[in-house]
Short mmCIF file of C-alpha atoms (C1' of nucleotides) in Angstrom, two decimals:
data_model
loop_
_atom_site.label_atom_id
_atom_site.label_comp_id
_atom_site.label_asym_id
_atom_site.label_seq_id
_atom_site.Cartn_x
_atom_site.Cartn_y
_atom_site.Cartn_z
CA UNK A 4 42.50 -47.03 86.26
CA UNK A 5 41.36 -49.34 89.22
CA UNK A 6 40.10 -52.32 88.85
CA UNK A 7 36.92 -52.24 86.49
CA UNK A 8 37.21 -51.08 82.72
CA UNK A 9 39.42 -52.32 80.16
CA UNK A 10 42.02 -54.07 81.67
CA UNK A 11 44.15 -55.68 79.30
CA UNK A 12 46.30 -52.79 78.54
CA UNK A 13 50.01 -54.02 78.25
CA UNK A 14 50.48 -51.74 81.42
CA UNK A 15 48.16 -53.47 83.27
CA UNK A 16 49.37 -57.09 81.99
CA UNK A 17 52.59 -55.63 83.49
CA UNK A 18 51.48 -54.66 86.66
CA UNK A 19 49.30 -58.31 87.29
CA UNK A 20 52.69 -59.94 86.59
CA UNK A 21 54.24 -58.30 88.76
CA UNK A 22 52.01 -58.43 91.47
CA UNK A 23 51.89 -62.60 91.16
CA UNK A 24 55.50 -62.64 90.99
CA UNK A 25 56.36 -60.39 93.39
CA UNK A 26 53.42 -62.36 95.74
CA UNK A 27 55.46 -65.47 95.19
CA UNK A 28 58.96 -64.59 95.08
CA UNK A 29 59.24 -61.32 96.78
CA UNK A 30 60.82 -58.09 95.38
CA UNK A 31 64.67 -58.99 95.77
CA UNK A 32 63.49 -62.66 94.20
CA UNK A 33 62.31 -60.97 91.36
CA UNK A 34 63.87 -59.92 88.32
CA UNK A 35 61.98 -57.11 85.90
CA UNK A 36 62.82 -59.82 82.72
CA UNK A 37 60.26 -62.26 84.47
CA UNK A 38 58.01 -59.70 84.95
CA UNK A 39 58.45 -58.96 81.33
CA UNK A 40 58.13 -62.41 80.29
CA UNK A 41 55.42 -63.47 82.24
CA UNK A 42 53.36 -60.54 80.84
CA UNK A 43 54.59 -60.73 77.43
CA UNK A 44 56.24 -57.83 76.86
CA UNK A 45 59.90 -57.06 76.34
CA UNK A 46 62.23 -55.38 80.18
CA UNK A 47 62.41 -52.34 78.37
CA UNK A 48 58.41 -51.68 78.13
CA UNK A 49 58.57 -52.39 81.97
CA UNK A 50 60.28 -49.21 82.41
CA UNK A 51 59.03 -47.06 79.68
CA UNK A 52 55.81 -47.57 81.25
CA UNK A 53 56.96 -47.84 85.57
CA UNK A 54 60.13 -45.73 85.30
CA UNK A 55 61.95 -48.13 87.94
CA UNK A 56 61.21 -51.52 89.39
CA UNK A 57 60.98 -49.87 92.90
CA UNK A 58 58.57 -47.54 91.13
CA UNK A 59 56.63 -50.54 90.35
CA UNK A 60 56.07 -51.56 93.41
CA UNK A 61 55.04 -48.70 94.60
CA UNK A 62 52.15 -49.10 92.15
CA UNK A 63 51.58 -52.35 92.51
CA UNK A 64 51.22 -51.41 96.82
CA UNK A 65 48.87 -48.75 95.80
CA UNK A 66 47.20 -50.84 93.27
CA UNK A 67 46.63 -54.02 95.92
CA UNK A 68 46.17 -51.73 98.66
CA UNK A 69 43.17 -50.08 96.98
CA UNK A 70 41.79 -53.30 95.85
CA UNK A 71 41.30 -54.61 99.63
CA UNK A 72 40.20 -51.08 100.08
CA UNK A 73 37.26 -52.03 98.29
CA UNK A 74 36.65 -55.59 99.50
CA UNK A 75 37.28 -54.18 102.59
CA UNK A 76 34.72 -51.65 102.32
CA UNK A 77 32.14 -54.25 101.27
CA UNK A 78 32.83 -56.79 104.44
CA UNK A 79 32.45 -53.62 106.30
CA UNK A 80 29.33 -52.50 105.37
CA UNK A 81 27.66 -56.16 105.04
CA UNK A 82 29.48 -56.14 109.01
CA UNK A 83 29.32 -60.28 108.95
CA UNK A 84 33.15 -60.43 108.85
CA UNK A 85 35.25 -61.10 112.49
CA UNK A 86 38.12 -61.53 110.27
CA UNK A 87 39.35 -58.83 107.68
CA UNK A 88 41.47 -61.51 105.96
CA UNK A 89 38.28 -63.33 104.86
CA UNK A 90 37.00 -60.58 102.72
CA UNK A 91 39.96 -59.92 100.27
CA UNK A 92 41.32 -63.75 100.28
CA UNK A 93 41.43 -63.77 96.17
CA UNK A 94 40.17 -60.67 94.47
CA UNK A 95 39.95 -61.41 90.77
CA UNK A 96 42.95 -63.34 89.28
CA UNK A 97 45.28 -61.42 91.37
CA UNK A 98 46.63 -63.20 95.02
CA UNK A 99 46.25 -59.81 96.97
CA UNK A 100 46.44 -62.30 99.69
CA UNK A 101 49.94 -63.74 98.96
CA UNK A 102 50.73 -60.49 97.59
CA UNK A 103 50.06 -58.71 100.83
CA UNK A 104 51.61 -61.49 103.30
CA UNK A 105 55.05 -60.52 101.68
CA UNK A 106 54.59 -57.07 101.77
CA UNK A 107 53.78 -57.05 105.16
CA UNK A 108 56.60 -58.29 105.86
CA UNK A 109 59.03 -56.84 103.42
CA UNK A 110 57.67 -53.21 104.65
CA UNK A 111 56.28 -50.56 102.28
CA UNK A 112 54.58 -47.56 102.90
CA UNK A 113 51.23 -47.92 101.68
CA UNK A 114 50.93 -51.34 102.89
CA UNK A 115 51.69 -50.33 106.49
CA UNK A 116 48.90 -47.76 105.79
CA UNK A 117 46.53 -50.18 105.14
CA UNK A 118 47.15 -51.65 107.98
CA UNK A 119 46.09 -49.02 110.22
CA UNK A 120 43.31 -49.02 108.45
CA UNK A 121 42.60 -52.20 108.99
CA UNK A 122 43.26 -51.85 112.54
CA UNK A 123 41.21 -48.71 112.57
CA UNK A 124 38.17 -50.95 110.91
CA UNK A 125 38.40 -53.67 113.51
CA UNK A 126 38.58 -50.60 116.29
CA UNK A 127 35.25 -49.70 115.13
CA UNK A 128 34.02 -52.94 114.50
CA UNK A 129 34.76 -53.57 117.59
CA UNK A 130 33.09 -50.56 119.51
CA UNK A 131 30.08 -51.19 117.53
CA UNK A 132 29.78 -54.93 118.46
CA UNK A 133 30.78 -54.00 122.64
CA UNK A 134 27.23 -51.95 121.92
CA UNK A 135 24.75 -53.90 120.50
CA UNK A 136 26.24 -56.29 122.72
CA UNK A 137 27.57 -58.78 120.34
CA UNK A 138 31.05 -58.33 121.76
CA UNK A 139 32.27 -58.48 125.54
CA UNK A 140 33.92 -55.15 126.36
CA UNK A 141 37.41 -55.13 126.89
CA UNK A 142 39.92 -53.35 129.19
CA UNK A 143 42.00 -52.27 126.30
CA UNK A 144 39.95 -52.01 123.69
CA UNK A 145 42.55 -50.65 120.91
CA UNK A 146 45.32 -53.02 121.89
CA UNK A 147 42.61 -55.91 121.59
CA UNK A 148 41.79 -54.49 118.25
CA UNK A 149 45.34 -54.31 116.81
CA UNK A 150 46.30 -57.89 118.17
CA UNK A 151 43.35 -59.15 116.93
CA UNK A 152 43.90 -57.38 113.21
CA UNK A 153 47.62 -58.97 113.96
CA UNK A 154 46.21 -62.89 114.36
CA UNK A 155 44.45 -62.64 111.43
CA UNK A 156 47.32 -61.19 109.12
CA UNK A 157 49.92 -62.94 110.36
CA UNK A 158 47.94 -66.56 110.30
CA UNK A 159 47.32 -64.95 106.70
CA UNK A 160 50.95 -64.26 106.22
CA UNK A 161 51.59 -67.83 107.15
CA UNK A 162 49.05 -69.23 105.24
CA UNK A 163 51.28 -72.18 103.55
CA UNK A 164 52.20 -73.18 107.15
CA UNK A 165 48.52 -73.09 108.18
CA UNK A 166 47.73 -75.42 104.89
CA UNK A 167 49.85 -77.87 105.52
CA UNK A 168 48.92 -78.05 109.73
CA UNK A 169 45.53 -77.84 109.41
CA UNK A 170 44.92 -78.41 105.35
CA UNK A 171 42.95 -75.05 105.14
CA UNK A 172 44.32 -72.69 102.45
CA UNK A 173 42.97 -69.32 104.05
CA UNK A 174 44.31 -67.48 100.65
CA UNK A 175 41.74 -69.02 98.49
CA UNK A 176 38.49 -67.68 97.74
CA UNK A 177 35.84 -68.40 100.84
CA UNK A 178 32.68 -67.13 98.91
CA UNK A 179 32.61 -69.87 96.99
CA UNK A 180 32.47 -72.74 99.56
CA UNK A 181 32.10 -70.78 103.14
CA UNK A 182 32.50 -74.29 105.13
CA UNK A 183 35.79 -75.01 103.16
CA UNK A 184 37.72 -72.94 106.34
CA UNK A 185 35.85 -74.95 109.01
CA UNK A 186 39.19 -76.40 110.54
CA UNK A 187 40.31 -72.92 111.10
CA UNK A 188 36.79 -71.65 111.60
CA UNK A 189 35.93 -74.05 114.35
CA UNK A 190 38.59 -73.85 116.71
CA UNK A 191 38.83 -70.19 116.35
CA UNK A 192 35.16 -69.48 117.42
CA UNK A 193 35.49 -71.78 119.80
CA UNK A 194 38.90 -69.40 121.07
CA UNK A 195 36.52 -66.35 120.57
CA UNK A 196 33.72 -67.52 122.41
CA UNK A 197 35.27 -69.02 125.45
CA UNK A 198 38.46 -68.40 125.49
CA UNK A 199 41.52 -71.04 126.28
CA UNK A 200 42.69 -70.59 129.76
CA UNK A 201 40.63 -71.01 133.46
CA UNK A 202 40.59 -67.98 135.44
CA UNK A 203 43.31 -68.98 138.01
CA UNK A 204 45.59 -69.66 134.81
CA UNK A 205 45.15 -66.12 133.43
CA UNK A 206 45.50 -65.04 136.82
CA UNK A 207 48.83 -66.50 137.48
CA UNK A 208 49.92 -65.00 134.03
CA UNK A 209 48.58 -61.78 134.58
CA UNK A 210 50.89 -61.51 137.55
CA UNK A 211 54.03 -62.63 135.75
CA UNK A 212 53.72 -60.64 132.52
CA UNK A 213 51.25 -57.57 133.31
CA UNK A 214 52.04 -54.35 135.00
CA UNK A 215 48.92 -53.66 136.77
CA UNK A 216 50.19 -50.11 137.99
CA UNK A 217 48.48 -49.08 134.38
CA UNK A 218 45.13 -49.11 133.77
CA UNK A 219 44.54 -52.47 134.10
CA UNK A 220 43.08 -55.04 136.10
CA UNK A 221 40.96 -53.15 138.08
CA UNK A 222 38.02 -55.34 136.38
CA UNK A 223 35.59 -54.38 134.12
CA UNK A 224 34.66 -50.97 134.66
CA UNK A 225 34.63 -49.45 131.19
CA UNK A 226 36.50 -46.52 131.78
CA UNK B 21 79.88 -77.03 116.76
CA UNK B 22 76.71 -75.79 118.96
CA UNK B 23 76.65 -72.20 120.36
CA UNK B 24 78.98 -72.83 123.57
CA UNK B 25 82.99 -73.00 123.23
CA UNK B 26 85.39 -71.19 121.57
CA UNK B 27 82.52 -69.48 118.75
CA UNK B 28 84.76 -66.79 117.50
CA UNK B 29 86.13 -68.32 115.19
CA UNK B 30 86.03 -66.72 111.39
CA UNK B 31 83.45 -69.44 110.30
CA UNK B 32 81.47 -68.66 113.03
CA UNK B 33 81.54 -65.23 112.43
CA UNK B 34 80.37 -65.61 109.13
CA UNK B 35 77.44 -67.22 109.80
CA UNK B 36 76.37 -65.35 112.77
CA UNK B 37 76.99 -61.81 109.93
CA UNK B 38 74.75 -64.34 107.69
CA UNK B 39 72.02 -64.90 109.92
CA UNK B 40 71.30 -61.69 110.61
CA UNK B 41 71.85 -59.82 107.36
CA UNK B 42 69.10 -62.42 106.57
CA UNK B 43 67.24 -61.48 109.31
CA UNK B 44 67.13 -57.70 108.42
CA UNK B 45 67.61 -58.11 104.07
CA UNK B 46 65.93 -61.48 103.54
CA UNK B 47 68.23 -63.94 102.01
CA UNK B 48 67.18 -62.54 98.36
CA UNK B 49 68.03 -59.21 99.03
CA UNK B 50 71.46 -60.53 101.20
CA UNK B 51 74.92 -60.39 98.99
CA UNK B 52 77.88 -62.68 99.81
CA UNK B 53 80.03 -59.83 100.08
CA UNK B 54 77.72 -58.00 102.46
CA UNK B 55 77.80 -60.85 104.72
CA UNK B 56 81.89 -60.85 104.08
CA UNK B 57 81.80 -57.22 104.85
CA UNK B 58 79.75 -57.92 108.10
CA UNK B 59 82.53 -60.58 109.24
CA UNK B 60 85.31 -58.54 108.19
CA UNK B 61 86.45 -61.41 105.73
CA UNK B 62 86.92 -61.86 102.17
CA UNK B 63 83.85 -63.22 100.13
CA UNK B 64 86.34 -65.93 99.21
CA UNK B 65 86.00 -67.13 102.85
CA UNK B 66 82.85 -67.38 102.52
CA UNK B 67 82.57 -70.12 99.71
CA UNK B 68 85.55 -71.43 101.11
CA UNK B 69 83.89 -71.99 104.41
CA UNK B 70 80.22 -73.00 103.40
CA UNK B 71 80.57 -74.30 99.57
CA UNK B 72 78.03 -71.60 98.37
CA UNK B 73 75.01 -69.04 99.41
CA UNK B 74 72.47 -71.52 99.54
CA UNK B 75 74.60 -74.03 101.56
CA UNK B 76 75.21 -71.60 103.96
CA UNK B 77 71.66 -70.75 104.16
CA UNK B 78 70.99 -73.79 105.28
CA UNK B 79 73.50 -73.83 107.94
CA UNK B 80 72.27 -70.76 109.30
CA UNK B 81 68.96 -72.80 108.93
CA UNK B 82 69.78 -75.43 111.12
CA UNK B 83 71.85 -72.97 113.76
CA UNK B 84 68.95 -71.16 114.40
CA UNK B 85 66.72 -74.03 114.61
CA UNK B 86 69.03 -75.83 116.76
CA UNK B 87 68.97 -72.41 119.27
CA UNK B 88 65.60 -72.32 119.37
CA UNK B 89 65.01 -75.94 120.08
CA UNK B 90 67.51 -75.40 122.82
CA UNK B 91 65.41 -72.54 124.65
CA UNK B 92 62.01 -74.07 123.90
CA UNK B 93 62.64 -77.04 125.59
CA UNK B 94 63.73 -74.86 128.99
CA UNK B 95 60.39 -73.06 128.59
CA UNK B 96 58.60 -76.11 128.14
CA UNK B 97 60.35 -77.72 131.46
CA UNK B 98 59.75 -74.76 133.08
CA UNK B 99 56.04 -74.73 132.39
CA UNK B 100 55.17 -71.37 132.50
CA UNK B 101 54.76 -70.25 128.51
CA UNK B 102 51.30 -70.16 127.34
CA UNK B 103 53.23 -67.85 123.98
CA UNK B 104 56.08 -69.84 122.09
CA UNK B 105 57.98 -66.95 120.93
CA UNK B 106 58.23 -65.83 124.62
CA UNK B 107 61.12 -68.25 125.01
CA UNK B 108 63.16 -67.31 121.97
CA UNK B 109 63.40 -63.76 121.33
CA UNK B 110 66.52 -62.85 121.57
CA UNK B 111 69.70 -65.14 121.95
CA UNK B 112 73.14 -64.28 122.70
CA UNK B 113 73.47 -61.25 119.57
CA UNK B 114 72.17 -63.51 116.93
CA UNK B 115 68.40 -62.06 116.40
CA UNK B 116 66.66 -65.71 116.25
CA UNK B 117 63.13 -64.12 116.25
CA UNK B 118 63.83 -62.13 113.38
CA UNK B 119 65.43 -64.56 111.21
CA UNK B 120 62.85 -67.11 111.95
CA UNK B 121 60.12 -64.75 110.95
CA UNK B 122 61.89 -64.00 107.40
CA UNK B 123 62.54 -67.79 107.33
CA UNK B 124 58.85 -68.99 107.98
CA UNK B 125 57.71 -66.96 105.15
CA UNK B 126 60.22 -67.66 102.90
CA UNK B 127 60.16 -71.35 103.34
CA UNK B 128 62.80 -73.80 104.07
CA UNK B 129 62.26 -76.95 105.08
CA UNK B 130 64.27 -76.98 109.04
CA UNK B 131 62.48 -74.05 109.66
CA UNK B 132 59.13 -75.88 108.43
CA UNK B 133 59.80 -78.64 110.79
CA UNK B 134 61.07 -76.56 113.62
CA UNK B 135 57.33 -74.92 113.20
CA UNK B 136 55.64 -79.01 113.12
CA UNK B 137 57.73 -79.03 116.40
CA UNK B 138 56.46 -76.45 117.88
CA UNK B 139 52.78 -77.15 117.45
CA UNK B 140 53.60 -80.68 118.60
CA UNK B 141 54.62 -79.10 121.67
CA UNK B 142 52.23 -76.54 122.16
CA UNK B 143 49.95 -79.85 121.43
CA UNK B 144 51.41 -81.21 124.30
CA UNK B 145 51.42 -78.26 126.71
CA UNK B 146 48.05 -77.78 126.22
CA UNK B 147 46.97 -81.57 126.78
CA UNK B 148 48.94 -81.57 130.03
CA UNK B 149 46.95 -78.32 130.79
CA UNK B 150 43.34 -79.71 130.26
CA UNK B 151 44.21 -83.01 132.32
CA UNK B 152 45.37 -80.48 135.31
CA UNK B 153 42.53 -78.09 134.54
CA UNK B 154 44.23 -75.25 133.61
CA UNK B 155 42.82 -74.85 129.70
CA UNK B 156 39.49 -75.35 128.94
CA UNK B 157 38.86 -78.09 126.64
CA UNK B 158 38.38 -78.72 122.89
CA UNK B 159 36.59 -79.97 120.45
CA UNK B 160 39.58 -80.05 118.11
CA UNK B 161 42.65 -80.07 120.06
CA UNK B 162 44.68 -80.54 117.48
CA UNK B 163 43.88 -77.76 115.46
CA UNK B 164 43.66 -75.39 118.52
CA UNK B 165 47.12 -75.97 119.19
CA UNK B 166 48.38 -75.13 115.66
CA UNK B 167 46.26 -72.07 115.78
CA UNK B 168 47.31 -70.78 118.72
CA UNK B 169 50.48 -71.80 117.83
CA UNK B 170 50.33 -69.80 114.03
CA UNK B 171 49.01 -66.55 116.10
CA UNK B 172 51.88 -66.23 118.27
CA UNK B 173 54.21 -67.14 115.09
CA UNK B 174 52.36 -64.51 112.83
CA UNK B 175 52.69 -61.73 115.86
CA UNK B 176 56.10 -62.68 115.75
CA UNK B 177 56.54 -62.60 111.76
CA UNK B 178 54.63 -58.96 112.00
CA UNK B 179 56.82 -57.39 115.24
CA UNK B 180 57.43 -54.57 113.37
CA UNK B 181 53.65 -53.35 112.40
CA UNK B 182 52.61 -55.12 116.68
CA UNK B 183 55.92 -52.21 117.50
CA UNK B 184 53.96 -49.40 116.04
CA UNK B 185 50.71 -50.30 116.64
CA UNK B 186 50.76 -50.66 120.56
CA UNK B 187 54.57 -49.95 120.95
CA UNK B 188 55.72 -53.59 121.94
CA UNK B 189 58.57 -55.08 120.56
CA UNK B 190 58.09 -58.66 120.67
CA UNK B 191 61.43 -59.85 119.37
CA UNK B 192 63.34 -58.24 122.27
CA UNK B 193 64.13 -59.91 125.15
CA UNK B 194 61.26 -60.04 128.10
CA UNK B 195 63.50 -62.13 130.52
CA UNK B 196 65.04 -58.52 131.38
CA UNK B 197 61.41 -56.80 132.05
CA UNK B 198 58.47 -59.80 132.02
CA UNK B 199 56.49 -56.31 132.65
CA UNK B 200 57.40 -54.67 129.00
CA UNK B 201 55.32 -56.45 127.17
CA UNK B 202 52.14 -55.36 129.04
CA UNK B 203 50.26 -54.04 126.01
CA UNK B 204 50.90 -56.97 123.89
CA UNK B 205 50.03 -59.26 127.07
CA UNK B 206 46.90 -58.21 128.71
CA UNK B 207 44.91 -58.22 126.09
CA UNK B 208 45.79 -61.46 125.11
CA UNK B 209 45.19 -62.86 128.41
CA UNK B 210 41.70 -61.22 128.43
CA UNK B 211 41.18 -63.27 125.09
CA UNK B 212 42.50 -66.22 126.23
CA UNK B 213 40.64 -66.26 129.07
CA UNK B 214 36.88 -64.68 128.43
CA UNK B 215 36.67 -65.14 124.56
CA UNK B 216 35.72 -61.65 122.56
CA UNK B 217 32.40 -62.61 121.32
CA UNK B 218 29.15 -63.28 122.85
CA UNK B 219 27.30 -66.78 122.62
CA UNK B 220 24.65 -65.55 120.12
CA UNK B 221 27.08 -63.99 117.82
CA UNK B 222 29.21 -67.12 118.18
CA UNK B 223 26.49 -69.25 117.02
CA UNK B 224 25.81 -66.86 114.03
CA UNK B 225 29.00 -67.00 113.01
CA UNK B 226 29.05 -70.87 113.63
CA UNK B 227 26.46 -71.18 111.32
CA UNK B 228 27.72 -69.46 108.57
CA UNK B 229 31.34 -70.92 108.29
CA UNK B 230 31.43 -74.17 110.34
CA UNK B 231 30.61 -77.72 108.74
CA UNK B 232 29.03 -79.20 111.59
CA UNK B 233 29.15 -82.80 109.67
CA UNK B 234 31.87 -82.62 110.81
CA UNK B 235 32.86 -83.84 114.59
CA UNK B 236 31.70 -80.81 115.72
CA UNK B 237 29.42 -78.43 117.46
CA UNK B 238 27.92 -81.52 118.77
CA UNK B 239 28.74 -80.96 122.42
CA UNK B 240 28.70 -77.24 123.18
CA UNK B 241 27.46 -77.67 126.94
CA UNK B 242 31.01 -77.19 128.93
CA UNK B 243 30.19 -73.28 128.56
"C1'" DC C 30 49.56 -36.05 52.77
"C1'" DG C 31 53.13 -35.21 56.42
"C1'" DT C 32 53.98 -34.50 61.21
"C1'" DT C 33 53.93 -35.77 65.76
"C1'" DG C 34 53.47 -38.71 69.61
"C1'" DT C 35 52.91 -43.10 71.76
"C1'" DA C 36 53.67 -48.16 72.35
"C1'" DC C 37 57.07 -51.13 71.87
"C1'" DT C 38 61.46 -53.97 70.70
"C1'" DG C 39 66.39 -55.53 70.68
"C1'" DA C 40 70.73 -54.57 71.62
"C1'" DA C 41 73.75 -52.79 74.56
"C1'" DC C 42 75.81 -50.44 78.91
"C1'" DG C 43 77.71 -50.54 83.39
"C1'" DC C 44 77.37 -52.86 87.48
"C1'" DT C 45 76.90 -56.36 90.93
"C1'" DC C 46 76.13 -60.96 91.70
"C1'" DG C 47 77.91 -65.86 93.12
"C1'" DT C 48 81.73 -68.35 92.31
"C1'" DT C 49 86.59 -69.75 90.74
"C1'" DT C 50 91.32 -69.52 90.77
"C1'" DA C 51 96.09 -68.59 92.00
"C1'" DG C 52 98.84 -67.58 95.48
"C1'" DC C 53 100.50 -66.43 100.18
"C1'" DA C 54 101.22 -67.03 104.90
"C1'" DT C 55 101.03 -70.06 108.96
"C1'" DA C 56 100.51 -74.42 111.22
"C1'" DT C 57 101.06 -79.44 111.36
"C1'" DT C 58 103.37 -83.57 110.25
"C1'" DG C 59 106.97 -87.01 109.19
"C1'" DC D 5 114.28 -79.77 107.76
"C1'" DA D 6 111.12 -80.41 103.68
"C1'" DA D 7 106.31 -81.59 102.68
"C1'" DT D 8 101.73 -80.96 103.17
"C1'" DA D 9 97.49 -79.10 104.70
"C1'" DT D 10 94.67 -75.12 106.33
"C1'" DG D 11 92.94 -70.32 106.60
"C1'" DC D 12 92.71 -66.72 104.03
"C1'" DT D 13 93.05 -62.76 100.32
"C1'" DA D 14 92.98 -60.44 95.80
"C1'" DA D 15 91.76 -60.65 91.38
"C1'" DA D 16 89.09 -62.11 87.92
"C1'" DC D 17 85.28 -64.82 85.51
"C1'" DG D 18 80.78 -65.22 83.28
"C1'" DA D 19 76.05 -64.56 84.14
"C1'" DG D 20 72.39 -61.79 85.16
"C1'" DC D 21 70.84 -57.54 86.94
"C1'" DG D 22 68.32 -52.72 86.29
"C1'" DT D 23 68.41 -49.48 83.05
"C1'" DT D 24 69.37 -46.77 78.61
"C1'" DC D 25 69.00 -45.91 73.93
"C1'" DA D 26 68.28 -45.99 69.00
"C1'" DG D 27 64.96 -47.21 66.11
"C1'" DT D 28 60.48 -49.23 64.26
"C1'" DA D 29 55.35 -49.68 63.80
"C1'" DC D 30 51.30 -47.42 64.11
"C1'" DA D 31 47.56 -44.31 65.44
"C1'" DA D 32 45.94 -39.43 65.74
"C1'" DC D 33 45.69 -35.00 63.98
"C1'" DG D 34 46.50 -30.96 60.95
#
DNA sequence: CGTTGTACTGAACGCTCGTTTAGCATATTG
DNA sequence: CAATATGCTAAACGAGCGTTCAGTACAACG
């Protein structure tokens, strides 16, 4: 029932529809009769075969969700990916990326799931990296490992904004042409790697906005 | 017609109910008579008032824009935000932040080029901070600004997942408690100022995504 | 063969949507 | 004072919604 096999089941037709419509309209923004008619089929099949619109979106959460799963799994294990969004950017002919960018913000249960995972996998990631020494350790190493997961989802979630700043469409498929991202790539690196403000900047923040009776600014000592 | 003066009025009401059933519901998932309800007026009133939904969407467009215009150029006077958002999260009892992060998804074109103002600014902070020597300089100015710039927007758009994740809520007001926002905030500041990766890895990934064709990677000495 | 079950359609149901309309108070104006 | 405009409500309109239902085509199985 995932994503290999034979696919072309009416159900499945169904449930691609009405992940690309759902993607680009969002749930309230989209009726089941376009879902029908975009895969085909008459409303009625939509239910006989979901039981309820908000049933299918449930399955098309779980069905998206498990599909970055997989990427997911794959960028993790080939561990060349800073940025979780780059792995699952177009999976197939289904915008998982555009799909997921609503959801996140719309809410849904398995989505926010995923996104602990996610967070999890940078956590670890993370740890790993701060090892081999690949990664400067950090104070706060889970809170720098959710905001980090948070950048790259919401700069994903506001992809078309990102397009039309920068003209880098972070939804479409990287594989293909890995230096297509470079005007996102570049800066970003350049962000990781040095970093944006001199010390006595940060410093002057860090006294306006942090409250350095938690552990905190006590420098570098890797708790 | 602003946000000072007599503002009680029933129009007023109605679009300050509008703006943030959108906020919370979307504007998709938002009925006329729900925002009636929320006003205590008749859905009549409504049309009466604004011509139609989508008219009064874009009044509730330009309101908010016009607020947050308003409080980003204080915060820009003043100098002292490095994070956009910081200025605008709440105002008065209409919830700006949250409307604006339903907005930038959904797309409308004020909010699109309240978003081409802000990166002009942040554009313009950041110049300002390089000539003083307060931010590091870039290769690609430009796009650093509407990256850092899409960050802080995205960590706004996802507040609710940043809210569970490290327990910040970004979209309520810090002028109160500067201090509340300590989780979100020292990590970022570490980023901002030391980077996350080391120079090796850097390179690696420099290599592997960057076009450096491009004006680029040409001077890398200011480490 | 007949029976049974599954995939599927087309029409219809009840409901809610955005919007229209008629009408009623209360000001404002000449 | 009558006349006119404004703010507002209640009721109703047609369209479209999610969903139901009766019925058809067809495959599987005895």
């Amino acid at each position: 029932m995932r994503s290999g096999q034979e696919d072309r089941t009416a159900a499945a037709r169904i449930r691609d529809a009405a992940i690309t419509e759902f993607a680009n309209n969002g749930v309230a923004g989209t009726s089941i009769r376009a879902i029908a008619a975009a895969a085909g089929v008459s409303p009625g099949l939509v239910i006989h075969h979901f039981g309820s619109k908000d049933e299918l979106r449930v399955a098309c959460d779980e069905f998206v969700a498990g599909i970055i799963r997989e990427v997911k799994g794959g960028a993790m294990a080939s561990g060349g990916a800073f940025d979780v969004t780059a792995a699952f950017r177009t999976v197939g002919e289904i915008p998982a990326a555009k799909y997921l960018a609503r959801t996140l913000v719309d809410g849904s249960p398995h989505v926010t799931e995923l996104v602990d995972e996610i967070v999890a996998d940078a956590m670890k990631y993370v740890a790993t990296g701060v090892e081999t020494g690949m990664i400067k350790p950090s104070n706060h190493e889970w809170e720098r490992a959710a905001i980090l997961s948070i950048w790259s989802l919401g700069a994903l979630v506001l992809h078309e904004h990102l397009k039309r700043l920068i003209g880098v469409d972070i939804t479409a498929d990287l594989s293909q042409d890995p230096k297509s991202a470079t005007a996102y790539m570049a800066p970003a690196l350049e962000i990781y790697s040095e970093g944006v403000f001199t010390e006595t900047t940060v410093q002057l923040m860090r006294e306006a906005f942090v409250d350095s009776t938690t552990t905190d600014n006590l420098k570098k000592e890797a708790t």
